[in-house]
Amino acid sequence: MTMEETVARINELAKKAKTTELTPEELKERDALRRVYIDSWKASLIGQLENTYIVDENGNKQKLKKRSK
């Protein structure tokens, strides 16, 4: 299933949830699709941040460093 199909199915279930109650199977499907979407979004963001550099006033590039918690 492509991400566009995933988002479309999430939207279908959201519209249905506004008018009627979702079945337990539909709730499980919705939760699984949301998790797939969130995981994909997070992976994309992490990939973008891993390829981000900060350039100082001297033109030196520094890779972003992970923050410790």
mmCIF file of C-alpha atoms in Angstrom:
data_model
loop_
_atom_site.group_PDB
_atom_site.id
_atom_site.type_symbol
_atom_site.label_atom_id
_atom_site.label_comp_id
_atom_site.label_asym_id
_atom_site.label_seq_id
_atom_site.Cartn_x
_atom_site.Cartn_y
_atom_site.Cartn_z
ATOM 1 C CA MET A 1 0.000 0.000 0.000
ATOM 2 C CA THR A 2 1.430 3.369 -0.987
ATOM 3 C CA MET A 3 1.454 6.307 1.391
ATOM 4 C CA GLU A 4 -1.254 8.029 -0.678
ATOM 5 C CA GLU A 5 -3.477 4.962 -0.333
ATOM 6 C CA THR A 6 -2.739 4.809 3.387
ATOM 7 C CA VAL A 7 -3.710 8.442 3.896
ATOM 8 C CA ALA A 8 -6.833 7.999 1.769
ATOM 9 C CA ARG A 9 -7.920 4.994 3.852
ATOM 10 C CA ILE A 10 -7.239 6.865 7.117
ATOM 11 C CA ASN A 11 -9.409 9.714 5.820
ATOM 12 C CA GLU A 12 -12.180 7.311 4.820
ATOM 13 C CA LEU A 13 -12.220 5.808 8.296
ATOM 14 C CA ALA A 14 -12.184 9.274 9.885
ATOM 15 C CA LYS A 15 -15.205 10.358 7.829
ATOM 16 C CA LYS A 16 -17.032 7.158 8.715
ATOM 17 C CA ALA A 17 -16.213 7.617 12.414
ATOM 18 C CA LYS A 18 -17.917 11.026 12.342
ATOM 19 C CA THR A 19 -21.217 9.563 11.135
ATOM 20 C CA THR A 20 -21.258 6.057 12.649
ATOM 21 C CA GLU A 21 -19.330 4.020 15.160
ATOM 22 C CA LEU A 22 -16.427 2.017 13.766
ATOM 23 C CA THR A 23 -16.298 -1.739 14.213
ATOM 24 C CA PRO A 24 -13.481 -3.249 16.280
ATOM 25 C CA GLU A 25 -11.802 -4.420 13.045
ATOM 26 C CA GLU A 26 -11.962 -0.916 11.596
ATOM 27 C CA LEU A 27 -10.542 0.546 14.805
ATOM 28 C CA LYS A 28 -7.602 -1.864 14.632
ATOM 29 C CA GLU A 29 -7.070 -1.046 10.953
ATOM 30 C CA ARG A 30 -7.199 2.690 11.653
ATOM 31 C CA ASP A 31 -4.695 2.407 14.498
ATOM 32 C CA ALA A 32 -2.331 0.288 12.379
ATOM 33 C CA LEU A 33 -2.554 2.722 9.439
ATOM 34 C CA ARG A 34 -1.923 5.686 11.714
ATOM 35 C CA ARG A 35 1.156 3.954 13.148
ATOM 36 C CA VAL A 36 2.475 3.296 9.614
ATOM 37 C CA TYR A 37 1.936 6.942 8.701
ATOM 38 C CA ILE A 38 3.588 8.283 11.873
ATOM 39 C CA ASP A 39 6.580 5.933 11.533
ATOM 40 C CA SER A 40 7.038 6.976 7.909
ATOM 41 C CA TRP A 41 6.842 10.662 8.817
ATOM 42 C CA LYS A 42 9.379 10.262 11.629
ATOM 43 C CA ALA A 43 11.794 8.336 9.381
ATOM 44 C CA SER A 44 11.560 11.069 6.762
ATOM 45 C CA LEU A 45 12.254 13.782 9.327
ATOM 46 C CA ILE A 46 15.212 11.889 10.807
ATOM 47 C CA GLY A 47 16.667 11.396 7.322
ATOM 48 C CA GLN A 48 16.340 15.086 6.594
ATOM 49 C CA LEU A 49 17.952 16.097 9.887
ATOM 50 C CA GLU A 50 20.827 13.657 9.384
ATOM 51 C CA ASN A 51 21.673 15.465 6.157
ATOM 52 C CA THR A 52 21.431 18.975 7.614
ATOM 53 C CA TYR A 53 24.518 21.081 8.172
ATOM 54 C CA ILE A 54 24.977 24.400 9.914
ATOM 55 C CA VAL A 55 27.294 26.893 8.218
ATOM 56 C CA ASP A 56 29.068 29.343 10.522
ATOM 57 C CA GLU A 57 30.207 32.860 9.634
ATOM 58 C CA ASN A 58 33.541 31.520 8.298
ATOM 59 C CA GLY A 59 31.813 29.151 5.887
ATOM 60 C CA ASN A 60 32.608 26.019 7.894
ATOM 61 C CA LYS A 61 30.004 23.288 7.758
ATOM 62 C CA GLN A 62 29.079 21.431 10.914
ATOM 63 C CA LYS A 63 26.803 18.438 11.018
ATOM 64 C CA LEU A 64 23.909 18.618 13.465
ATOM 65 C CA LYS A 65 24.587 16.628 16.605
ATOM 66 C CA LYS A 66 22.071 14.502 18.447
ATOM 67 C CA ARG A 67 20.917 15.930 21.726
ATOM 68 C CA SER A 68 21.085 13.746 24.778
ATOM 69 C CA LYS A 69 17.961 13.465 26.880
#
